[in-house]
Short mmCIF file of C-alpha atoms in Angstrom, two decimals:
data_model
loop_
_atom_site.label_atom_id
_atom_site.label_comp_id
_atom_site.label_asym_id
_atom_site.label_seq_id
_atom_site.Cartn_x
_atom_site.Cartn_y
_atom_site.Cartn_z
CA MET A 1 -0.80 -12.70 5.75
CA ALA A 2 1.78 -10.02 5.09
CA GLU A 3 2.65 -9.54 1.43
CA TYR A 4 6.38 -9.59 2.16
CA SER A 5 6.61 -12.36 4.83
CA SER A 6 7.73 -9.51 7.11
CA ILE A 7 5.53 -6.82 8.65
CA LEU A 8 8.65 -4.74 9.34
CA LEU A 9 9.58 -4.73 5.66
CA GLU A 10 5.98 -4.07 4.68
CA ASN A 11 5.76 -1.04 6.99
CA ALA A 12 9.02 0.37 5.60
CA VAL A 13 7.83 -0.14 2.00
CA ASP A 14 4.48 1.49 2.83
CA SER A 15 6.19 4.54 4.35
CA LEU A 16 8.64 4.90 1.47
CA SER A 17 5.90 4.59 -1.14
CA LYS A 18 4.12 7.60 0.38
CA LEU A 19 6.93 9.77 -0.98
CA PRO A 20 6.12 11.53 -4.29
CA GLY A 21 7.23 9.55 -7.34
CA VAL A 22 8.02 6.40 -5.33
CA GLY A 23 5.89 3.35 -6.17
CA LYS A 24 5.75 0.00 -4.36
CA LYS A 25 8.47 -1.57 -6.53
CA THR A 26 10.87 1.34 -6.06
CA ALA A 27 10.08 1.42 -2.33
CA LEU A 28 10.93 -2.29 -2.05
CA ARG A 29 14.21 -1.71 -3.91
CA LEU A 30 15.11 1.14 -1.54
CA ALA A 31 14.21 -0.94 1.55
CA LEU A 32 16.26 -3.94 0.38
CA HIS A 33 19.17 -1.62 -0.40
CA LEU A 34 19.09 -0.34 3.20
CA LEU A 35 18.93 -3.94 4.47
CA ASN A 36 22.04 -4.83 2.46
CA GLU A 37 24.04 -1.81 3.60
CA ASP A 38 25.56 -0.88 6.95
CA PRO A 39 22.86 -0.12 9.60
CA LEU A 40 24.61 3.25 10.03
CA LEU A 41 23.25 4.36 6.63
CA THR A 42 19.65 3.78 7.77
CA GLU A 43 20.34 5.49 11.09
CA GLN A 44 21.82 8.55 9.40
CA LEU A 45 18.89 8.75 7.00
CA ALA A 46 16.26 8.46 9.74
CA ASP A 47 18.14 10.86 12.02
CA SER A 48 18.65 13.54 9.35
CA LEU A 49 14.98 13.42 8.31
CA ILE A 50 13.72 13.72 11.90
CA LYS A 51 16.16 16.53 12.75
CA MET A 52 15.24 18.40 9.59
CA ARG A 53 11.49 18.03 10.11
CA HIS A 54 11.56 19.10 13.77
CA ASN A 55 14.18 21.84 13.77
CA ILE A 56 13.96 23.68 10.48
CA MET A 57 12.25 27.09 10.56
CA LEU A 58 11.56 30.04 8.29
CA CYS A 59 13.94 33.00 8.49
CA GLU A 60 12.08 35.81 10.29
CA ARG A 61 13.45 38.36 7.83
CA CYS A 62 13.26 36.75 4.36
CA HIS A 63 11.03 33.68 5.02
CA ASN A 64 13.60 31.34 3.47
CA ILE A 65 14.17 27.92 5.05
CA SER A 66 16.72 28.28 7.84
CA ASP A 67 18.28 26.54 10.84
CA THR A 68 18.30 29.79 12.82
CA LYS A 69 15.89 32.69 13.39
CA ILE A 70 17.79 34.74 10.81
CA CYS A 71 19.12 32.74 7.84
CA SER A 72 22.73 32.58 6.67
CA ILE A 73 22.07 34.85 3.67
CA CYS A 74 20.36 37.60 5.71
CA SER A 75 23.07 37.50 8.38
CA ASN A 76 25.95 37.56 5.88
CA PRO A 77 27.60 41.03 6.15
CA ARG A 78 29.04 40.68 2.64
CA ARG A 79 25.60 40.65 0.97
CA ASP A 80 24.23 43.89 -0.51
CA GLU A 81 21.44 44.92 1.90
CA ASN A 82 20.10 47.56 -0.51
CA THR A 83 18.83 45.05 -3.07
CA LEU A 84 15.99 42.62 -2.51
CA CYS A 85 15.03 39.78 -4.82
CA VAL A 86 11.42 38.59 -4.43
CA VAL A 87 10.91 34.89 -5.28
CA ALA A 88 7.99 32.50 -4.97
CA ASP A 89 9.79 29.52 -3.46
CA MET A 90 12.98 28.59 -1.58
CA ARG A 91 14.01 26.48 -4.59
CA ASP A 92 14.14 29.72 -6.59
CA VAL A 93 16.67 31.09 -4.07
CA LEU A 94 18.85 28.04 -4.78
CA ALA A 95 18.47 28.50 -8.53
CA ILE A 96 19.50 32.18 -8.36
CA GLU A 97 22.39 31.46 -5.94
CA HIS A 98 23.71 28.91 -8.47
CA THR A 99 23.93 31.58 -11.18
CA ALA A 100 26.48 33.49 -9.00
CA THR A 101 25.20 36.77 -10.53
CA TYR A 102 23.33 38.12 -7.52
CA ASN A 103 24.69 39.34 -4.19
CA GLY A 104 21.65 41.01 -2.59
CA LEU A 105 19.08 39.66 -0.15
CA TYR A 106 15.92 37.68 -0.83
CA HIS A 107 12.28 37.70 0.11
CA VAL A 108 10.46 34.38 -0.24
CA LEU A 109 6.70 34.80 -0.83
CA GLY A 110 5.80 31.15 -0.30
CA GLY A 111 3.96 30.92 -3.64
CA VAL A 112 2.15 33.15 -6.14
CA ILE A 113 -1.44 34.45 -6.17
CA SER A 114 -3.60 31.71 -7.68
CA PRO A 115 -7.42 31.80 -7.37
CA ILE A 116 -7.60 28.28 -8.86
CA GLU A 117 -5.39 26.83 -6.11
CA GLY A 118 -7.05 29.07 -3.54
CA ILE A 119 -3.89 31.10 -2.83
CA SER A 120 -4.79 34.70 -2.02
CA PRO A 121 -2.35 37.59 -1.36
CA HIS A 122 -2.87 37.07 2.38
CA ASP A 123 -1.45 33.53 2.17
CA LEU A 124 1.85 35.00 0.94
CA SER A 125 4.40 37.11 2.81
CA ILE A 126 3.57 40.27 0.79
CA GLU A 127 2.68 42.35 3.86
CA ALA A 128 6.03 41.41 5.41
CA LEU A 129 7.71 42.59 2.20
CA VAL A 130 6.01 45.99 2.40
CA GLU A 131 7.04 46.17 6.06
CA ARG A 132 10.66 45.48 5.07
CA THR A 133 10.63 48.43 2.61
CA ARG A 134 9.72 50.67 5.58
CA ASN A 135 12.24 49.31 8.07
CA GLU A 136 15.25 48.47 5.89
CA ASP A 137 17.36 50.61 3.56
CA ILE A 138 16.17 48.94 0.34
CA ARG A 139 16.91 50.78 -2.90
CA GLU A 140 15.85 48.19 -5.45
CA ILE A 141 13.33 45.37 -5.44
CA ILE A 142 13.80 42.74 -8.17
CA LEU A 143 10.65 40.70 -8.84
CA ALA A 144 11.81 37.19 -9.86
CA LEU A 145 8.52 35.31 -10.00
CA PRO A 146 7.58 32.59 -12.51
CA ALA A 147 6.73 33.90 -15.99
CA THR A 148 3.17 32.63 -15.73
CA ILE A 149 -0.18 34.43 -15.51
CA GLU A 150 -0.11 33.84 -11.74
CA GLY A 151 3.41 35.28 -11.54
CA ASP A 152 2.40 38.34 -13.59
CA THR A 153 -0.67 38.86 -11.39
CA THR A 154 1.49 38.64 -8.29
CA ASN A 155 4.04 41.09 -9.79
CA PHE A 156 1.24 43.57 -10.45
CA TYR A 157 -0.30 43.13 -7.00
CA ILE A 158 3.06 43.65 -5.29
CA TYR A 159 3.81 46.71 -7.46
CA ARG A 160 0.55 48.30 -6.29
CA GLN A 161 1.25 47.45 -2.65
CA LEU A 162 4.65 49.15 -2.98
CA LYS A 163 3.12 52.54 -3.93
CA ASP A 164 4.91 54.26 -1.00
CA PHE A 165 8.28 52.65 -1.84
CA LYS A 166 10.71 55.29 -3.17
CA GLY A 167 13.26 52.90 -4.68
CA LYS A 168 13.33 51.10 -8.01
CA VAL A 169 11.12 48.09 -8.77
CA SER A 170 12.32 45.84 -11.57
CA VAL A 171 11.38 42.44 -13.00
CA ILE A 172 13.83 39.88 -14.31
CA ALA A 173 14.12 39.92 -18.11
CA LYS A 174 11.79 37.67 -20.07
CA GLY A 175 14.77 35.67 -21.20
CA ILE A 176 13.13 32.78 -19.45
CA ALA A 177 10.45 31.07 -21.52
CA VAL A 178 6.87 32.09 -20.74
CA GLY A 179 5.03 29.34 -18.88
CA GLU A 180 8.20 27.85 -17.39
CA THR A 181 8.93 27.84 -13.65
CA LEU A 182 12.29 29.11 -12.36
CA GLU A 183 13.42 25.81 -10.90
CA TYR A 184 14.40 24.15 -14.16
CA VAL A 185 15.83 27.11 -16.12
CA ASP A 186 19.50 26.70 -17.05
CA GLU A 187 21.92 28.87 -15.09
CA ILE A 188 23.14 31.07 -17.97
CA THR A 189 19.61 32.02 -19.07
CA LEU A 190 18.54 32.68 -15.49
CA GLY A 191 21.72 34.66 -14.75
CA ARG A 192 21.24 36.80 -17.86
CA SER A 193 17.60 37.43 -17.01
CA ILE A 194 18.73 38.87 -13.68
CA GLN A 195 21.34 41.12 -15.33
CA ASN A 196 18.84 42.30 -18.01
CA ARG A 197 16.06 43.11 -15.57
CA THR A 198 13.72 45.90 -16.75
CA SER A 199 11.84 48.61 -14.90
CA PHE A 200 8.32 47.49 -13.88
CA ASN A 201 5.40 49.67 -15.09
CA MET B 1 28.36 28.23 3.29
CA ALA B 2 25.64 25.61 3.06
CA GLU B 3 24.25 25.13 -0.41
CA TYR B 4 20.67 25.20 0.88
CA SER B 5 20.87 27.98 3.54
CA SER B 6 20.14 25.14 6.00
CA ILE B 7 22.56 22.47 7.19
CA LEU B 8 19.58 20.40 8.38
CA LEU B 9 18.07 20.38 4.90
CA GLU B 10 21.48 19.72 3.34
CA ASN B 11 22.04 16.68 5.60
CA ALA B 12 18.62 15.27 4.77
CA VAL B 13 19.21 15.77 1.03
CA ASP B 14 22.66 14.15 1.31
CA SER B 15 21.22 11.10 3.11
CA LEU B 16 18.33 10.72 0.66
CA SER B 17 20.61 11.02 -2.37
CA LYS B 18 22.62 8.02 -1.13
CA LEU B 19 19.63 5.84 -2.01
CA PRO B 20 19.88 4.07 -5.38
CA GLY B 21 18.30 6.03 -8.23
CA VAL B 22 17.83 9.19 -6.14
CA GLY B 23 19.80 12.23 -7.34
CA LYS B 24 20.23 15.59 -5.58
CA LYS B 25 17.21 17.15 -7.30
CA THR B 26 14.90 14.23 -6.42
CA ALA B 27 16.28 14.19 -2.86
CA LEU B 28 15.48 17.90 -2.48
CA ARG B 29 11.96 17.31 -3.79
CA LEU B 30 11.45 14.47 -1.27
CA ALA B 31 12.83 16.56 1.61
CA LEU B 32 10.62 19.56 0.77
CA HIS B 33 7.63 17.22 0.49
CA LEU B 34 8.30 15.97 4.03
CA LEU B 35 8.65 19.58 5.25
CA ASN B 36 5.26 20.46 3.76
CA GLU B 37 3.46 17.47 5.24
CA ASP B 38 2.52 16.54 8.79
CA PRO B 39 5.61 15.79 10.97
CA LEU B 40 3.96 12.43 11.69
CA LEU B 41 4.76 11.30 8.14
CA THR B 42 8.49 11.88 8.67
CA GLU B 43 8.35 10.18 12.08
CA GLN B 44 6.61 7.11 10.66
CA LEU B 45 9.12 6.90 7.80
CA ALA B 46 12.17 7.19 10.07
CA ASP B 47 10.69 4.82 12.63
CA SER B 48 9.74 2.12 10.12
CA LEU B 49 13.19 2.23 8.50
CA ILE B 50 15.02 1.94 11.83
CA LYS B 51 12.77 -0.85 13.09
CA MET B 52 13.15 -2.76 9.82
CA ARG B 53 16.93 -2.38 9.74
CA HIS B 54 17.45 -3.42 13.36
CA ASN B 55 14.87 -6.17 13.82
CA ILE B 56 14.55 -8.02 10.54
CA MET B 57 16.26 -11.41 10.37
CA LEU B 58 16.57 -14.36 8.02
CA CYS B 59 14.27 -17.36 8.62
CA GLU B 60 16.42 -20.13 10.09
CA ARG B 61 14.70 -22.68 7.89
CA CYS B 62 14.31 -21.09 4.44
CA HIS B 63 16.60 -18.01 4.72
CA ASN B 64 13.80 -15.70 3.59
CA ILE B 65 13.47 -12.28 5.21
CA SER B 66 11.40 -12.63 8.39
CA ASP B 67 10.33 -10.90 11.60
CA THR B 68 10.63 -14.13 13.57
CA LYS B 69 13.13 -17.01 13.74
CA ILE B 70 10.86 -19.10 11.51
CA CYS B 71 9.06 -17.13 8.78
CA SER B 72 5.31 -16.99 8.20
CA ILE B 73 5.49 -19.28 5.15
CA CYS B 74 7.56 -21.99 6.90
CA SER B 75 5.31 -21.93 9.97
CA ASN B 76 2.06 -22.00 7.96
CA PRO B 77 0.50 -25.49 8.51
CA ARG B 78 -1.48 -25.18 5.26
CA ARG B 79 1.65 -25.15 3.07
CA ASP B 80 2.81 -28.37 1.42
CA GLU B 81 5.93 -29.37 3.34
CA ASN B 82 6.93 -32.00 0.78
CA THR B 83 7.76 -29.50 -1.96
CA LEU B 84 10.62 -27.02 -1.86
CA CYS B 85 11.16 -24.19 -4.33
CA VAL B 86 14.76 -22.94 -4.52
CA VAL B 87 15.08 -19.25 -5.46
CA ALA B 88 18.00 -16.81 -5.64
CA ASP B 89 16.44 -13.85 -3.88
CA MET B 90 13.57 -12.97 -1.53
CA ARG B 91 12.04 -10.87 -4.34
CA ASP B 92 11.64 -14.12 -6.26
CA VAL B 93 9.55 -15.50 -3.36
CA LEU B 94 7.25 -12.47 -3.74
CA ALA B 95 7.04 -12.98 -7.51
CA ILE B 96 6.09 -16.67 -7.13
CA GLU B 97 3.62 -15.95 -4.31
CA HIS B 98 1.89 -13.44 -6.60
CA THR B 99 1.26 -16.14 -9.22
CA ALA B 100 -0.88 -18.07 -6.67
CA THR B 101 0.17 -21.34 -8.36
CA TYR B 102 2.53 -22.65 -5.67
CA ASN B 103 1.72 -23.86 -2.18
CA GLY B 104 5.00 -25.47 -1.07
CA LEU B 105 7.90 -24.09 0.94
CA TYR B 106 10.89 -22.06 -0.25
CA HIS B 107 14.64 -22.04 0.09
CA VAL B 108 16.34 -18.69 -0.56
CA LEU B 109 19.94 -19.06 -1.73
CA GLY B 110 20.89 -15.41 -1.36
CA GLY B 111 22.14 -15.16 -4.96
CA VAL B 112 23.58 -17.38 -7.70
CA ILE B 113 27.12 -18.63 -8.29
CA SER B 114 28.99 -15.87 -10.13
CA PRO B 115 32.81 -15.92 -10.41
CA ILE B 116 32.72 -12.40 -11.92
CA GLU B 117 30.95 -10.97 -8.88
CA GLY B 118 33.03 -13.21 -6.59
CA ILE B 119 30.04 -15.23 -5.39
CA SER B 120 31.11 -18.84 -4.72
CA PRO B 121 28.83 -21.76 -3.68
CA HIS B 122 29.95 -21.20 -0.08
CA ASP B 123 28.46 -17.69 -0.06
CA LEU B 124 25.04 -19.21 -0.78
CA SER B 125 22.84 -21.35 1.49
CA ILE B 126 23.36 -24.50 -0.61
CA GLU B 127 24.76 -26.55 2.26
CA ALA B 128 21.69 -25.66 4.33
CA LEU B 129 19.54 -26.87 1.43
CA VAL B 130 21.31 -30.25 1.38
CA GLU B 131 20.86 -30.42 5.16
CA ARG B 132 17.13 -29.80 4.75
CA THR B 133 16.81 -32.74 2.32
CA ARG B 134 18.22 -34.95 5.12
CA ASN B 135 16.10 -33.62 7.97
CA GLU B 136 12.78 -32.83 6.30
CA ASP B 137 10.35 -35.01 4.35
CA ILE B 138 10.97 -33.32 0.99
CA ARG B 139 9.78 -35.20 -2.09
CA GLU B 140 10.38 -32.61 -4.78
CA ILE B 141 12.81 -29.76 -5.19
CA ILE B 142 11.89 -27.14 -7.81
CA LEU B 143 14.86 -25.07 -8.99
CA ALA B 144 13.49 -21.58 -9.83
CA LEU B 145 16.69 -19.65 -10.48
CA PRO B 146 17.17 -16.93 -13.12
CA ALA B 147 17.47 -18.26 -16.68
CA THR B 148 21.01 -16.93 -17.01
CA ILE B 149 24.38 -18.66 -17.32
CA GLU B 150 24.92 -18.09 -13.59
CA GLY B 151 21.49 -19.57 -12.84
CA ASP B 152 22.21 -22.62 -14.99
CA THR B 153 25.60 -23.08 -13.33
CA THR B 154 23.95 -22.90 -9.92
CA ASN B 155 21.23 -25.36 -11.00
CA PHE B 156 23.91 -27.81 -12.07
CA TYR B 157 25.99 -27.34 -8.92
CA ILE B 158 22.95 -27.89 -6.69
CA TYR B 159 21.91 -30.97 -8.71
CA ARG B 160 25.31 -32.53 -8.09
CA GLN B 161 25.21 -31.66 -4.37
CA LEU B 162 21.82 -33.40 -4.15
CA LYS B 163 23.23 -36.80 -5.33
CA ASP B 164 21.96 -38.51 -2.12
CA PHE B 165 18.49 -36.95 -2.44
CA LYS B 166 15.93 -39.64 -3.33
CA GLY B 167 13.11 -37.30 -4.42
CA LYS B 168 12.49 -35.50 -7.69
CA VAL B 169 14.50 -32.47 -8.81
CA SER B 170 12.85 -30.23 -11.41
CA VAL B 171 13.51 -26.84 -12.97
CA ILE B 172 10.85 -24.32 -13.88
CA ALA B 173 9.95 -24.41 -17.58
CA LYS B 174 11.89 -22.13 -19.91
CA GLY B 175 8.71 -20.24 -20.59
CA ILE B 176 10.48 -17.25 -19.10
CA ALA B 177 12.75 -15.49 -21.58
CA VAL B 178 16.44 -16.47 -21.36
CA GLY B 179 18.54 -13.69 -19.82
CA GLU B 180 15.65 -12.23 -17.85
CA THR B 181 15.51 -12.17 -14.06
CA LEU B 182 12.41 -13.49 -12.25
CA GLU B 183 11.49 -10.19 -10.62
CA TYR B 184 9.97 -8.58 -13.74
CA VAL B 185 8.34 -11.58 -15.42
CA ASP B 186 4.55 -11.29 -15.78
CA GLU B 187 2.53 -13.49 -13.43
CA ILE B 188 0.94 -15.72 -16.07
CA THR B 189 4.25 -16.65 -17.71
CA LEU B 190 5.88 -17.25 -14.35
CA GLY B 191 2.90 -19.27 -13.09
CA ARG B 192 2.92 -21.41 -16.24
CA SER B 193 6.66 -22.01 -15.98
CA ILE B 194 6.08 -23.45 -12.50
CA GLN B 195 3.27 -25.72 -13.71
CA ASN B 196 5.32 -26.88 -16.76
CA ARG B 197 8.47 -27.66 -14.80
CA THR B 198 10.63 -30.40 -16.33
CA SER B 199 12.85 -33.07 -14.80
CA PHE B 200 16.45 -31.88 -14.37
CA ASN B 201 19.19 -34.06 -15.91
#
């Protein structure tokens, strides 16, 4: 016998409870909320999730999440094309955009080098970054990776790969606490750490 | 400009953050989780929500959530058709089923009388309950409403409506703490409160 006297409800609760941080009780609360509200709400939710999952892509230039082949930041003529900010994750792009202190372009690595998690340099878009320094008129590369051992390792690896790059390579200031990831840093600290970036060597 | 460099992602985050207890940051985490996982996961989630929202109905007999006109509890020949447990909400049916101390049928009111929230007796399935006492061979009605003022008021209102009912009317024992709702009571306390039910007058 179904736990909820309804297989339909049970299936919905099962699907919802597969989401991170959502247990059975929360999933049931969410499902009953949808049942109480206008069917349109459920339709919009289902539709937006399906459209997102099937149509989202990575920007061919910066590897950020995008609806188009080239993302809205890369194709914005008002952005400074001579400065490139290297981040681990698309959430870090959001965090830096929120500080409103940076007007250059980005390069999203897709993670940091981590032998423990089995992430090697070849799993990240480091080669594409080196390629960009050859093909684009980049004068400064700002490394904005997490202030962790993995982030430092990745900084160092990238710095060595950029040996032919004639421009400046800088890292964001260690205003952000060591061990913290960029996502949860407050905007003022993160903004200042971009302004106080130091030369990498 | 889109906050997330992707309208598709923004729409998904907006829809998810309309769910109760889900803020923008949690919604983003859920959306990125779906993007990282197999597309099948998103499809199953969307599909199960749509199917639930469009096809679920209330059991014509007990008003519990059901996939069919008569729910699986009402149509189960092994349940005791002479005993009826009156609850406010379908979550209370789940809570009582989990105690494994009750084998009768249910009647889901759809809430309790609450002038503050504008819920009058006519918004609840009380009339249908009275109708059932006429048409079915019910010998005992157990009132299992929340131990709140609204629950007590509803108990009293139902008791008066049942003046022509020849069987026994009981309320679950006040083993459950006053002011608490049934949903979060531990199974032993709730089970005992059903066993120790007292005559209502």
